[in-house]
Short mmCIF file of C-alpha atoms and ligand atoms in Angstrom, two decimals:
data_model
loop_
_atom_site.label_atom_id
_atom_site.label_comp_id
_atom_site.label_asym_id
_atom_site.label_seq_id
_atom_site.Cartn_x
_atom_site.Cartn_y
_atom_site.Cartn_z
CA UNK A 260 -37.62 44.00 -71.08
CA UNK A 261 -34.34 45.04 -72.65
CA UNK A 262 -32.51 43.64 -69.68
CA UNK A 263 -34.14 40.25 -69.94
CA UNK A 264 -33.46 40.21 -73.67
CA UNK A 265 -29.79 40.93 -73.02
CA UNK A 266 -29.79 38.22 -70.44
CA UNK A 267 -31.21 35.70 -72.90
CA UNK A 268 -28.68 36.81 -75.51
CA UNK A 269 -25.90 36.32 -72.99
CA UNK A 270 -27.18 32.85 -72.20
CA UNK A 271 -27.29 31.96 -75.89
CA UNK A 272 -23.76 33.27 -76.38
CA UNK A 273 -22.56 31.29 -73.43
CA UNK A 274 -24.17 28.21 -74.91
CA UNK A 275 -22.59 28.73 -78.31
CA UNK A 276 -19.14 29.31 -76.91
CA UNK A 277 -16.68 26.57 -76.19
CA UNK A 278 -16.58 25.70 -72.57
CA UNK A 279 -12.86 26.22 -72.10
CA UNK A 280 -10.63 28.39 -74.21
CA UNK A 281 -6.88 29.08 -74.14
CA UNK A 282 -6.00 32.37 -75.81
CA UNK A 283 -2.40 33.13 -76.77
CA UNK A 284 -1.01 31.43 -73.69
CA UNK A 285 2.73 31.85 -73.26
CA UNK A 286 4.99 30.55 -70.54
CA UNK A 287 8.71 31.01 -70.26
CA UNK A 288 11.26 29.75 -67.77
CA UNK A 289 14.87 30.93 -67.70
CA UNK A 290 16.29 29.78 -71.02
CA UNK A 291 13.11 27.91 -72.06
CA UNK A 292 9.97 28.88 -73.92
CA UNK A 293 7.67 26.14 -72.60
CA UNK A 294 4.55 27.46 -74.35
CA UNK A 295 4.38 29.95 -77.16
CA UNK A 296 1.16 31.63 -78.19
CA UNK A 297 -1.06 28.63 -77.60
CA UNK A 298 -4.75 29.01 -78.49
CA UNK A 299 -7.42 26.33 -78.72
CA UNK A 300 -10.84 25.45 -77.42
CA UNK A 301 -12.35 22.55 -75.54
CA UNK A 302 -16.03 21.85 -76.02
CA UNK A 303 -18.47 21.06 -73.25
CA UNK A 304 -19.02 17.35 -72.65
CA UNK A 305 -16.06 16.27 -74.74
CA UNK A 306 -12.82 14.42 -74.15
CA UNK A 307 -9.95 16.43 -75.55
CA UNK A 308 -6.61 14.67 -76.06
CA UNK A 309 -3.26 16.46 -75.84
CA UNK A 310 -0.28 14.83 -77.47
CA UNK A 311 3.25 15.86 -78.29
CA UNK A 312 6.84 14.83 -77.80
CA UNK A 313 8.63 15.07 -74.47
CA UNK A 314 9.05 18.67 -73.43
CA UNK A 315 6.39 19.90 -75.89
CA UNK A 316 4.61 21.82 -73.12
CA UNK A 317 1.60 19.62 -72.32
CA UNK A 318 2.09 19.41 -68.56
CA UNK A 319 2.96 23.08 -68.37
CA UNK A 320 -0.40 23.94 -69.94
CA UNK A 321 -2.22 21.85 -67.35
CA UNK A 322 -0.23 23.49 -64.58
CA UNK A 323 -1.37 26.86 -65.84
CA UNK A 324 -4.94 25.61 -66.03
CA UNK A 325 -4.72 24.34 -62.45
CA UNK A 326 -3.29 27.60 -61.13
CA UNK A 327 0.03 25.98 -60.19
CA UNK A 328 1.89 28.16 -62.74
CA UNK A 329 0.99 31.67 -63.78
CA UNK A 330 1.21 32.33 -67.53
CA UNK A 331 3.79 34.83 -68.78
CA UNK A 332 0.99 36.17 -70.97
CA UNK A 333 -2.33 35.09 -72.44
CA UNK A 334 -5.73 34.19 -71.01
CA UNK A 335 -7.99 31.37 -70.04
CA UNK A 336 -11.75 31.63 -70.58
CA UNK A 337 -14.28 29.34 -68.98
CA UNK A 338 -17.86 29.54 -70.12
CA UNK A 339 -17.04 32.77 -71.92
CA UNK A 340 -15.62 34.47 -68.85
CA UNK A 341 -11.99 35.36 -68.40
CA UNK A 342 -10.28 33.59 -65.49
CA UNK A 343 -7.25 34.59 -63.51
CA UNK A 344 -5.91 31.77 -61.38
CA UNK A 345 -3.20 32.58 -58.86
CA UNK A 346 -3.22 29.24 -57.11
CA UNK A 347 -4.85 25.83 -57.31
CA UNK A 348 -7.66 26.89 -55.00
CA UNK A 349 -8.71 29.63 -57.46
CA UNK A 350 -8.90 26.99 -60.19
CA UNK A 351 -10.80 24.50 -58.04
CA UNK A 352 -13.29 27.20 -57.10
CA UNK A 353 -13.83 27.83 -60.81
CA UNK A 354 -14.52 24.12 -61.35
CA UNK A 355 -11.13 22.97 -62.65
CA UNK A 356 -9.37 19.89 -61.29
CA UNK A 357 -6.12 18.46 -62.61
CA UNK A 358 -5.16 14.89 -61.77
CA UNK A 359 -1.41 14.32 -61.95
CA UNK A 360 0.51 11.08 -62.11
CA UNK A 361 1.83 11.61 -58.62
CA UNK A 362 -1.49 11.56 -56.86
CA UNK A 363 -2.15 13.96 -54.05
CA UNK A 364 -3.56 11.61 -51.46
CA UNK A 365 -2.51 10.91 -47.89
CA UNK A 366 -1.68 7.18 -47.73
CA UNK A 367 -2.21 6.77 -43.99
CA UNK A 368 -5.71 8.28 -44.05
CA UNK A 369 -8.92 6.59 -45.11
CA UNK A 370 -10.76 6.97 -48.39
CA UNK A 371 -13.47 9.00 -46.64
CA UNK A 372 -10.99 11.33 -44.98
CA UNK A 373 -9.13 11.92 -48.22
CA UNK A 374 -12.31 12.55 -50.16
CA UNK A 375 -13.59 15.05 -47.69
CA UNK A 376 -10.31 16.75 -46.88
CA UNK A 377 -10.84 20.48 -46.98
CA UNK A 378 -14.62 20.33 -46.93
CA UNK A 379 -15.55 17.60 -44.53
CA UNK A 380 -19.04 17.34 -43.29
CA UNK A 381 -17.95 17.17 -39.67
CA UNK A 382 -19.81 16.86 -36.46
CA UNK A 383 -17.85 18.69 -33.79
CA UNK A 384 -14.55 18.04 -35.51
CA UNK A 385 -15.15 14.38 -36.34
CA UNK A 386 -15.95 13.02 -39.73
CA UNK A 387 -19.65 12.64 -40.25
CA UNK A 388 -19.82 8.95 -41.20
CA UNK A 389 -23.46 9.04 -42.13
CA UNK A 390 -22.86 11.91 -44.49
CA UNK A 391 -19.85 10.19 -46.00
CA UNK A 392 -21.67 6.92 -46.53
CA UNK A 393 -24.48 8.84 -48.18
CA UNK A 394 -22.00 10.32 -50.64
CA UNK A 395 -20.29 6.98 -51.22
CA UNK A 396 -23.61 5.28 -51.87
CA UNK A 397 -24.95 8.16 -53.92
CA UNK A 398 -23.07 10.46 -56.25
CA UNK A 399 -19.73 8.67 -55.99
CA UNK A 400 -21.06 5.15 -56.22
CA UNK A 401 -19.99 4.77 -59.83
CA UNK A 402 -16.38 5.45 -58.82
CA UNK A 403 -16.04 3.37 -55.71
CA UNK A 404 -16.50 -0.16 -57.00
CA UNK A 405 -15.02 -2.52 -54.38
CA UNK A 406 -13.73 0.40 -52.33
CA UNK A 407 -15.14 1.05 -48.90
CA UNK A 408 -14.88 4.53 -47.35
CA UNK A 409 -13.05 3.02 -44.37
CA UNK A 410 -10.15 1.59 -46.35
CA UNK A 411 -6.78 3.31 -46.06
CA UNK A 412 -5.40 4.81 -49.25
CA UNK A 413 -2.25 2.71 -48.91
CA UNK A 414 -4.37 -0.44 -49.27
CA UNK A 415 -5.59 0.67 -52.71
CA UNK A 416 -4.08 0.07 -56.13
CA UNK A 417 -2.93 3.01 -58.25
CA UNK A 418 -6.09 2.69 -60.34
CA UNK A 419 -8.30 2.82 -57.27
CA UNK A 420 -6.39 5.82 -55.94
CA UNK A 421 -7.07 7.61 -59.19
CA UNK A 422 -10.78 7.00 -58.65
CA UNK A 423 -10.49 8.74 -55.28
CA UNK A 424 -8.80 11.72 -56.95
CA UNK A 425 -11.66 11.90 -59.44
CA UNK A 426 -14.09 11.67 -56.52
CA UNK A 427 -12.35 14.60 -54.84
CA UNK A 428 -12.70 16.63 -58.02
CA UNK A 429 -16.41 15.83 -58.27
CA UNK A 430 -17.02 16.77 -54.65
CA UNK A 431 -15.47 20.13 -55.55
CA UNK A 432 -18.01 20.40 -58.36
CA UNK A 433 -15.29 20.34 -61.00
CA UNK A 434 -16.66 20.82 -64.52
CA UNK A 435 -13.27 20.48 -66.17
CA UNK A 436 -11.18 17.46 -65.23
CA UNK A 437 -7.72 17.13 -66.72
CA UNK A 438 -5.51 14.04 -66.60
CA UNK A 439 -1.73 13.99 -67.11
CA UNK A 440 -0.71 10.54 -68.39
CA UNK A 441 -3.28 8.74 -66.23
CA UNK A 442 -2.78 5.23 -67.57
CA UNK A 443 0.99 4.95 -67.40
CA UNK A 444 0.91 2.87 -64.19
CA UNK A 445 -2.42 1.11 -64.63
CA UNK A 446 -3.19 -2.52 -65.45
CA UNK A 447 -5.31 -3.15 -68.53
CA UNK A 448 -8.34 -3.84 -66.35
CA UNK A 449 -7.84 -0.53 -64.55
CA UNK A 450 -7.48 1.27 -67.86
CA UNK A 451 -10.88 -0.09 -68.94
CA UNK A 452 -12.40 1.11 -65.67
CA UNK A 453 -10.89 4.57 -66.17
CA UNK A 454 -12.29 4.72 -69.71
CA UNK A 455 -15.72 3.85 -68.37
CA UNK A 456 -15.55 6.59 -65.77
CA UNK A 457 -14.35 9.14 -68.31
CA UNK A 458 -17.29 8.28 -70.56
CA UNK A 459 -19.65 8.79 -67.64
CA UNK A 460 -18.06 12.14 -66.82
CA UNK A 461 -18.51 13.19 -70.42
CA UNK A 462 -22.15 12.09 -70.47
CA UNK A 463 -22.71 14.20 -67.37
CA UNK A 464 -21.43 17.20 -69.34
CA UNK A 465 -17.93 17.49 -67.91
CA UNK A 466 -15.09 18.51 -70.18
CA UNK A 467 -12.11 16.18 -69.93
CA UNK A 468 -8.55 16.92 -71.01
CA UNK A 469 -6.40 13.87 -71.51
CA UNK A 470 -2.61 13.76 -71.96
CA UNK A 471 -1.09 10.52 -73.15
CA UNK A 472 1.86 9.07 -75.03
CA UNK A 473 -0.15 6.02 -75.99
CA UNK A 474 -1.57 6.86 -79.34
CA UNK A 475 -4.25 4.17 -79.35
CA UNK A 476 -5.85 5.81 -76.30
CA UNK A 477 -6.46 8.95 -78.34
CA UNK A 478 -8.58 6.91 -80.73
CA UNK A 479 -10.21 4.92 -77.93
CA UNK A 480 -11.65 7.78 -75.94
CA UNK A 481 -11.02 11.24 -77.37
CA UNK A 482 -13.52 13.33 -79.32
CA UNK A 483 -10.93 15.93 -80.24
CA UNK A 484 -7.16 16.08 -80.14
CA UNK A 485 -4.60 18.88 -80.09
CA UNK A 486 -1.01 18.25 -81.12
CA UNK A 487 1.88 20.17 -79.55
CA UNK A 488 5.44 20.46 -80.72
CA UNK A 489 8.22 22.49 -79.06
CA UNK A 490 5.82 24.65 -77.07
CA UNK A 491 3.62 25.44 -80.04
CA UNK A 492 0.14 24.25 -80.82
CA UNK A 493 0.44 22.56 -84.19
CA UNK A 494 -3.17 21.61 -84.86
CA UNK A 495 -6.50 20.72 -83.29
CA UNK A 496 -8.56 17.97 -84.86
CA UNK A 497 -12.24 18.10 -83.90
CA UNK A 498 -13.20 15.20 -86.08
CA UNK A 499 -11.39 12.03 -85.12
CA UNK A 500 -12.44 10.28 -88.29
CA UNK A 501 -10.30 12.76 -90.20
CA UNK A 502 -7.04 11.60 -88.55
CA UNK A 503 -5.12 8.40 -88.13
CA UNK A 504 -2.03 7.23 -86.27
CA UNK A 505 0.42 8.28 -88.98
CA UNK A 506 -1.01 11.76 -89.37
CA UNK A 507 -0.72 12.37 -85.62
CA UNK A 508 2.85 11.04 -85.44
CA UNK A 509 3.76 13.20 -88.37
CA UNK A 510 2.34 16.32 -86.72
CA UNK A 511 4.06 15.46 -83.43
CA UNK A 512 7.55 14.84 -84.66
CA UNK A 513 7.44 16.91 -87.83
CA UNK A 514 8.60 13.91 -89.90
CA UNK A 515 7.27 10.45 -90.58
CA UNK A 516 8.61 7.43 -88.71
CA UNK A 517 8.24 4.34 -90.83
CA UNK A 518 9.01 1.57 -88.40
CA UNK A 519 9.15 2.68 -84.80
CA UNK A 520 10.98 -0.49 -83.66
CA UNK A 521 13.65 -0.46 -86.40
CA UNK A 522 14.65 -3.97 -85.28
CA UNK A 523 17.86 -5.41 -86.57
CA UNK A 524 19.01 -8.98 -85.96
CA UNK A 525 22.27 -9.57 -84.15
CA UNK A 526 24.53 -12.53 -83.60
CA UNK A 527 24.68 -13.57 -79.97
CA UNK A 528 27.96 -14.35 -78.25
CA UNK A 529 28.82 -16.24 -75.11
CA UNK A 530 26.66 -16.34 -72.03
CA UNK A 531 27.09 -13.04 -70.17
CA UNK A 532 24.51 -13.62 -67.43
CA UNK A 533 23.70 -16.95 -65.87
CA UNK A 534 21.13 -17.07 -63.08
CA UNK A 535 20.48 -20.33 -61.27
CA UNK A 536 17.45 -20.97 -59.04
CA UNK A 537 16.87 -17.41 -57.96
CA UNK A 538 14.14 -17.16 -55.35
CA UNK A 539 12.79 -14.36 -53.17
CA UNK A 540 9.94 -11.91 -52.62
CA UNK A 541 7.53 -11.65 -55.51
CA UNK A 542 8.43 -15.03 -57.03
CA UNK A 543 6.38 -18.11 -56.34
CA UNK A 544 9.03 -20.58 -57.52
CA UNK A 545 12.80 -20.48 -58.18
CA UNK A 546 13.88 -19.29 -61.60
CA UNK A 547 16.90 -19.84 -63.87
CA UNK A 548 17.86 -17.80 -66.90
CA UNK A 549 20.80 -17.28 -69.24
CA UNK A 550 21.39 -14.23 -71.40
CA UNK A 551 24.02 -14.09 -74.12
CA UNK A 552 26.22 -11.21 -75.19
CA UNK A 553 24.28 -9.08 -77.62
CA UNK A 554 20.95 -10.59 -76.67
CA UNK A 555 17.88 -8.52 -75.79
CA UNK A 556 15.41 -10.44 -73.66
CA UNK A 557 11.94 -8.95 -73.16
CA UNK A 558 9.85 -9.79 -70.11
CA UNK A 559 6.11 -9.61 -70.54
CA UNK A 560 3.31 -10.22 -68.05
CA UNK A 561 0.28 -8.53 -66.59
CA UNK A 562 0.76 -6.00 -63.81
CA UNK A 563 1.59 -7.96 -60.67
CA UNK A 564 3.15 -10.90 -62.55
CA UNK A 565 6.43 -10.39 -60.68
CA UNK A 566 8.60 -8.89 -63.40
CA UNK A 567 9.81 -5.87 -61.44
CA UNK A 568 10.39 -8.04 -58.36
CA UNK A 569 12.54 -10.38 -60.43
CA UNK A 570 14.71 -7.50 -61.64
CA UNK A 571 15.07 -6.20 -58.10
CA UNK A 572 16.15 -9.60 -56.80
CA UNK A 573 18.69 -9.92 -59.55
CA UNK A 574 20.00 -6.43 -58.84
CA UNK A 575 20.27 -6.93 -55.10
CA UNK A 576 17.61 -4.33 -54.35
CA UNK A 577 15.51 -7.06 -52.72
CA UNK A 578 16.89 -9.79 -50.55
CA UNK A 579 17.07 -13.15 -52.25
CA UNK A 580 16.27 -16.38 -50.45
CA UNK A 581 18.44 -18.52 -52.70
CA UNK A 582 20.13 -18.55 -56.07
CA UNK A 583 23.51 -18.01 -57.70
CA UNK A 584 24.42 -15.49 -60.36
CA UNK A 585 27.33 -15.60 -62.79
CA UNK A 586 28.45 -12.65 -64.89
CA UNK A 587 30.94 -13.59 -67.61
CA UNK A 588 31.38 -16.98 -65.95
CA UNK A 589 32.39 -15.47 -62.63
CA UNK A 590 30.16 -16.12 -59.65
CA UNK A 591 29.03 -12.83 -58.17
CA UNK A 592 27.32 -12.53 -54.84
CA UNK A 593 25.08 -9.54 -55.37
CA UNK A 594 23.62 -8.39 -52.10
CA UNK A 595 23.12 -4.72 -52.92
CA UNK A 596 22.72 -2.46 -55.95
CA UNK A 597 26.16 -0.95 -55.42
CA UNK A 598 27.65 -4.45 -55.57
CA UNK A 599 25.64 -5.08 -58.74
CA UNK A 600 27.07 -1.97 -60.37
CA UNK A 601 30.58 -2.98 -59.32
CA UNK A 602 30.06 -6.34 -60.98
CA UNK A 603 28.85 -4.66 -64.16
CA UNK A 604 25.08 -4.85 -63.84
CA UNK A 605 22.89 -1.74 -63.90
CA UNK A 606 19.15 -1.13 -63.52
CA UNK A 607 17.01 1.64 -65.01
CA UNK A 608 14.11 1.53 -62.56
CA UNK A 609 10.41 1.71 -63.27
CA UNK A 610 9.71 4.46 -60.79
CA UNK A 611 12.05 7.24 -61.80
CA UNK A 612 10.80 9.67 -59.18
CA UNK A 613 11.53 7.43 -56.21
CA UNK A 614 14.48 5.39 -57.38
CA UNK A 615 15.94 7.09 -60.39
CA UNK A 616 16.70 10.76 -60.46
CA UNK A 617 17.68 13.25 -57.83
CA UNK A 618 15.21 16.00 -58.67
CA UNK A 619 16.98 18.84 -56.87
CA UNK A 620 20.33 18.16 -58.56
CA UNK A 621 21.46 19.23 -62.01
CA UNK A 622 21.34 17.22 -65.22
CA UNK A 623 25.13 17.06 -65.04
CA UNK A 624 25.23 15.65 -61.53
CA UNK A 625 22.50 13.13 -62.27
CA UNK A 626 24.27 11.81 -65.34
CA UNK A 627 27.72 11.77 -63.75
CA UNK A 628 26.68 10.15 -60.51
CA UNK A 629 27.83 6.69 -61.57
CA UNK A 630 30.52 7.54 -64.11
CA UNK A 631 32.23 9.97 -61.82
CA UNK A 632 34.82 7.54 -60.57
CA UNK A 633 36.05 6.86 -64.10
CA UNK A 634 36.92 10.47 -64.45
CA UNK A 635 38.98 10.56 -61.35
CA UNK A 636 42.38 11.62 -62.67
CA UNK A 637 44.47 11.48 -59.52
CA UNK A 638 42.31 9.41 -57.29
CA UNK A 639 40.60 12.34 -55.64
CA UNK A 640 40.28 15.21 -58.08
CA UNK A 641 37.50 15.03 -60.61
CA UNK A 642 38.20 15.78 -64.21
CA UNK A 643 35.52 18.41 -64.62
CA UNK A 644 36.28 19.09 -68.23
CA UNK A 645 35.82 15.47 -69.19
CA UNK A 646 32.67 15.24 -67.10
CA UNK A 647 31.18 18.26 -68.85
CA UNK A 648 32.09 16.83 -72.24
CA UNK A 649 30.45 13.56 -71.28
CA UNK A 650 27.24 15.22 -70.11
CA UNK A 651 27.03 17.47 -73.13
CA UNK A 652 27.53 14.57 -75.50
CA UNK A 653 24.64 12.71 -73.87
CA UNK A 654 22.40 15.78 -73.96
CA UNK A 655 23.07 15.85 -77.68
CA UNK A 656 22.92 12.12 -78.32
CA UNK A 657 19.63 11.60 -76.51
CA UNK A 658 18.25 15.00 -77.48
CA UNK A 659 17.57 15.87 -73.84
CA UNK A 660 15.51 19.06 -73.83
CA UNK A 661 17.19 21.28 -71.24
CA UNK A 662 18.50 24.85 -71.39
CA UNK A 663 21.87 23.62 -70.08
CA UNK A 664 23.61 20.85 -68.18
CA UNK A 665 23.08 22.87 -65.01
CA UNK A 666 19.26 22.77 -65.05
CA UNK A 667 17.66 21.05 -62.06
CA UNK A 668 16.34 17.68 -63.23
CA UNK A 669 13.07 18.24 -61.37
CA UNK A 670 12.35 21.03 -63.86
CA UNK A 671 12.61 18.81 -66.92
CA UNK A 672 9.56 17.22 -68.52
CA UNK A 673 8.80 13.63 -67.48
CA UNK A 674 10.23 12.10 -70.62
CA UNK A 675 13.42 14.09 -70.44
CA UNK A 676 13.97 12.96 -66.85
CA UNK A 677 13.80 9.42 -68.15
CA UNK A 678 16.47 10.19 -70.72
CA UNK A 679 18.77 11.50 -67.98
CA UNK A 680 18.55 8.14 -66.17
CA UNK A 681 19.33 6.29 -69.36
CA UNK A 682 22.31 8.52 -70.04
CA UNK A 683 23.66 7.70 -66.62
CA UNK A 684 23.88 4.00 -67.40
CA UNK A 685 24.95 4.38 -70.97
CA UNK A 686 28.07 6.07 -69.69
CA UNK A 687 28.81 3.23 -67.34
CA UNK A 688 31.06 0.28 -68.01
CA UNK A 689 28.48 -2.50 -67.71
CA UNK A 690 27.93 -6.01 -69.01
CA UNK A 691 24.28 -6.50 -68.16
CA UNK A 692 21.62 -3.80 -68.37
CA UNK A 693 18.24 -4.27 -66.70
CA UNK A 694 15.53 -1.89 -67.87
CA UNK A 695 12.12 -1.67 -66.26
CA UNK A 696 9.55 -0.08 -68.57
CA UNK A 697 12.27 1.93 -70.35
CA UNK A 698 9.92 3.86 -72.62
CA UNK A 699 7.06 4.62 -70.26
CA UNK A 700 6.08 8.26 -70.67
CA UNK A 701 8.37 8.64 -73.66
CA UNK A 702 7.18 9.97 -76.99
CA UNK A 703 7.28 8.00 -80.26
CA UNK A 704 10.26 9.78 -81.75
CA UNK A 705 12.35 9.22 -78.63
CA UNK A 706 11.14 5.63 -78.24
CA UNK A 707 12.64 4.96 -81.61
CA UNK A 708 15.95 6.50 -80.46
CA UNK A 709 15.94 4.44 -77.28
CA UNK A 710 15.39 1.20 -79.18
CA UNK A 711 18.33 2.08 -81.40
CA UNK A 712 20.46 2.75 -78.32
CA UNK A 713 19.49 -0.66 -76.98
CA UNK A 714 20.58 -2.29 -80.25
CA UNK A 715 23.87 -0.38 -80.12
CA UNK A 716 24.52 -1.53 -76.57
CA UNK A 717 23.72 -5.09 -77.60
CA UNK A 718 26.09 -4.76 -80.57
CA UNK A 719 28.80 -3.83 -78.06
CA UNK A 720 28.21 -7.19 -76.41
CA UNK A 721 26.05 -6.23 -73.47
CA UNK A 722 23.17 -8.44 -72.42
CA UNK A 723 19.89 -6.59 -71.97
CA UNK A 724 16.80 -7.61 -70.03
CA UNK A 725 13.84 -5.29 -70.33
CA UNK A 726 10.40 -5.39 -68.80
CA UNK A 727 7.51 -3.80 -70.63
CA UNK A 728 3.73 -3.80 -70.43
CA UNK A 729 3.53 -2.66 -74.01
CA UNK A 730 3.12 -5.92 -75.93
CA UNK A 731 3.81 -4.53 -79.42
CA UNK A 732 7.04 -3.06 -78.00
CA UNK A 733 8.14 -6.40 -76.53
CA UNK A 734 7.34 -8.13 -79.83
CA UNK A 735 9.07 -5.39 -81.79
CA UNK A 736 12.32 -5.12 -79.86
CA UNK A 737 13.15 -8.40 -78.07
CA UNK A 738 15.13 -11.31 -79.52
CA UNK A 739 13.38 -13.59 -77.06
CA UNK A 740 10.33 -13.08 -74.88
CA UNK A 741 9.85 -14.51 -71.42
CA UNK A 742 6.32 -14.52 -70.11
CA UNK A 743 5.61 -14.30 -66.39
CA UNK A 744 2.38 -14.97 -64.57
CA UNK A 745 1.65 -14.82 -60.87
CA UNK A 746 5.28 -14.91 -59.80
CA UNK A 747 6.17 -17.77 -62.14
CA UNK A 748 8.05 -18.01 -65.40
CA UNK A 749 5.60 -19.53 -67.84
CA UNK A 750 7.29 -19.63 -71.21
CA UNK A 751 10.23 -18.45 -73.27
CA UNK A 752 9.29 -17.66 -76.87
CA UNK A 753 11.74 -16.82 -79.65
CA UNK A 754 11.06 -13.69 -81.61
CA UNK A 755 10.24 -15.56 -84.79
CA UNK A 756 7.67 -17.77 -83.06
CA UNK A 757 5.96 -14.96 -81.14
CA UNK A 758 2.66 -13.22 -81.80
CA UNK A 759 0.27 -11.16 -79.69
CA UNK A 760 -2.06 -14.15 -79.31
CA UNK A 761 0.67 -16.56 -78.26
CA UNK A 762 2.19 -14.22 -75.68
CA UNK A 763 -1.19 -13.23 -74.25
CA UNK A 764 -2.33 -16.83 -74.01
CA UNK A 765 0.63 -17.46 -71.69
CA UNK A 766 0.22 -14.22 -69.73
CA UNK A 767 -3.49 -14.37 -68.93
CA UNK A 768 -4.71 -16.21 -65.85
CA UNK A 769 -5.64 -19.78 -66.78
CA UNK A 770 -9.24 -19.56 -65.59
CA UNK A 771 -9.94 -16.44 -67.65
N1 ATP B 814 9.59 24.69 -63.40
C1 ATP B 814 10.27 24.69 -64.53
N2 ATP B 814 11.47 25.31 -64.63
C2 ATP B 814 12.17 25.32 -65.78
N3 ATP B 814 11.76 24.72 -66.91
C3 ATP B 814 10.59 24.06 -66.88
C4 ATP B 814 9.78 24.01 -65.70
N4 ATP B 814 8.66 23.30 -65.99
C5 ATP B 814 8.76 22.92 -67.27
N5 ATP B 814 9.92 23.39 -67.82
C6 ATP B 814 10.36 23.18 -69.21
O1 ATP B 814 9.28 23.46 -70.08
C7 ATP B 814 9.28 22.57 -71.20
C8 ATP B 814 7.94 21.90 -71.33
O2 ATP B 814 7.81 20.93 -70.30
P1 ATP B 814 6.50 20.07 -70.03
O3 ATP B 814 6.72 19.38 -68.73
O4 ATP B 814 5.31 20.93 -70.15
O5 ATP B 814 6.55 19.03 -71.24
P2 ATP B 814 5.57 17.81 -71.56
O6 ATP B 814 4.98 18.07 -72.90
O7 ATP B 814 4.65 17.57 -70.44
O8 ATP B 814 6.61 16.61 -71.74
P3 ATP B 814 6.55 15.05 -71.24
O9 ATP B 814 5.78 14.31 -72.27
O10 ATP B 814 7.99 14.63 -71.27
O11 ATP B 814 5.96 15.00 -69.88
C9 ATP B 814 10.43 21.60 -70.97
O12 ATP B 814 11.54 22.05 -71.73
C10 ATP B 814 10.73 21.73 -69.49
O13 ATP B 814 12.09 21.48 -69.23
MG1 MG B 815 4.47 16.00 -69.02
#
């Protein structure tokens, strides 16, 4: 009798308690306190947003939750019970799945094989197709729209791959599913699909944790939000009607930012870049463009419109079929990125992991990689002192959060890695700067700093072309906006004539 009463009491307690609780979680790395005494709760069946500036500790918290990192101190409770995760398998077994930006799928294998990896229903070593199809038609049907279990992962878009990761989590019976910046590489259609899935997960009683730098997403899908700053939890809001954009920004950066774009008009000089009839992969017709000294040209288009391909052609990273390029009235035959750099044109790539940073090298080496030759005093010896000064000044100027210039770049937060790439090109003697999604994964405070850096570079007479999927950003920062659609250049709109409606009307497919 007593026993069953205690049991009922326990059940009631479990019901009353939050589903997931962080208690005084602390994590330090040499020279860095990544998380300091972080406590908050996540309710069952809710979507809990995590926001904060670059390096605030968001990803570190998820890594602790997933068992990838072990906390220096503090505890995690799930359903009222203390959990001790030593690896990701421990966490998965306890119903926790974390979905990172770099997805963990094997591109050469099929959807079915990836989904069932680790716990395949196999018949004598082979995948049990019938079983798989049952799953695909049954519990995972809501995820696998237009995806057949036989397709290879490499045939899928990033958005579709994310669905497979969610499917993997569900097959592991995950009750807590955490996302680290899931929408940063998705098209707007894919974002809508992800929202739909997250709502369904929530309705099924899952708890979702959601990290993003895009503030509007917090209001679109979160029921609660916790703000981090410098490794500390600043505040949790459980009632979204009690907060707005400005309050959150204020909590994040500890000050208010009036106008994130801080645009200032500039006079434009002579033509610095002149491109005539450029044609190659990703474009469906030849394209010509001129950019003046001091001009910032924004490229907008839907994902797949050909913007990145255009930059790569210009930069010599893709082979062009035809076209001539002039920089400062001199014809330059750019057949490779190193030639581009020699001619004074640099690119900050979209995919920083693959094309940008060298993760196993230090901040110093990553920044100096292109400026190094300028510091060459006697032709062969490097001027280390000058190099160090240069790196340290960039760490300060861009507020790169790192314990020192010698930290491995792979250990920095995503946003701080991005700053390292920018620093590399800011130190370079260039005339034309190409930037592909320069503020992706970067927090509001730093975005503002990056825009100001762009204006400074333009003031110095550089021509800047930047590609962005963030329409308000393009409208806020560019002097002129070029809209691309399906590999074609559709329109060039001056800043003063541009609005969301006008730009979108050019960017959307005609039959939509
Ligand atoms: N393995 C590691 N070794 C050393 N320092 C680390 C390691 N992982 C994280 N850090 C440091 O911990 C701090 C918090 O990083 P974290 O990646 O959690 O930030 P974040 O909030 O996710 O930022 P972002 O928005 O830029 O992704 C940063 O200063 C980072 O450099
Ligand atoms: Mg992060």
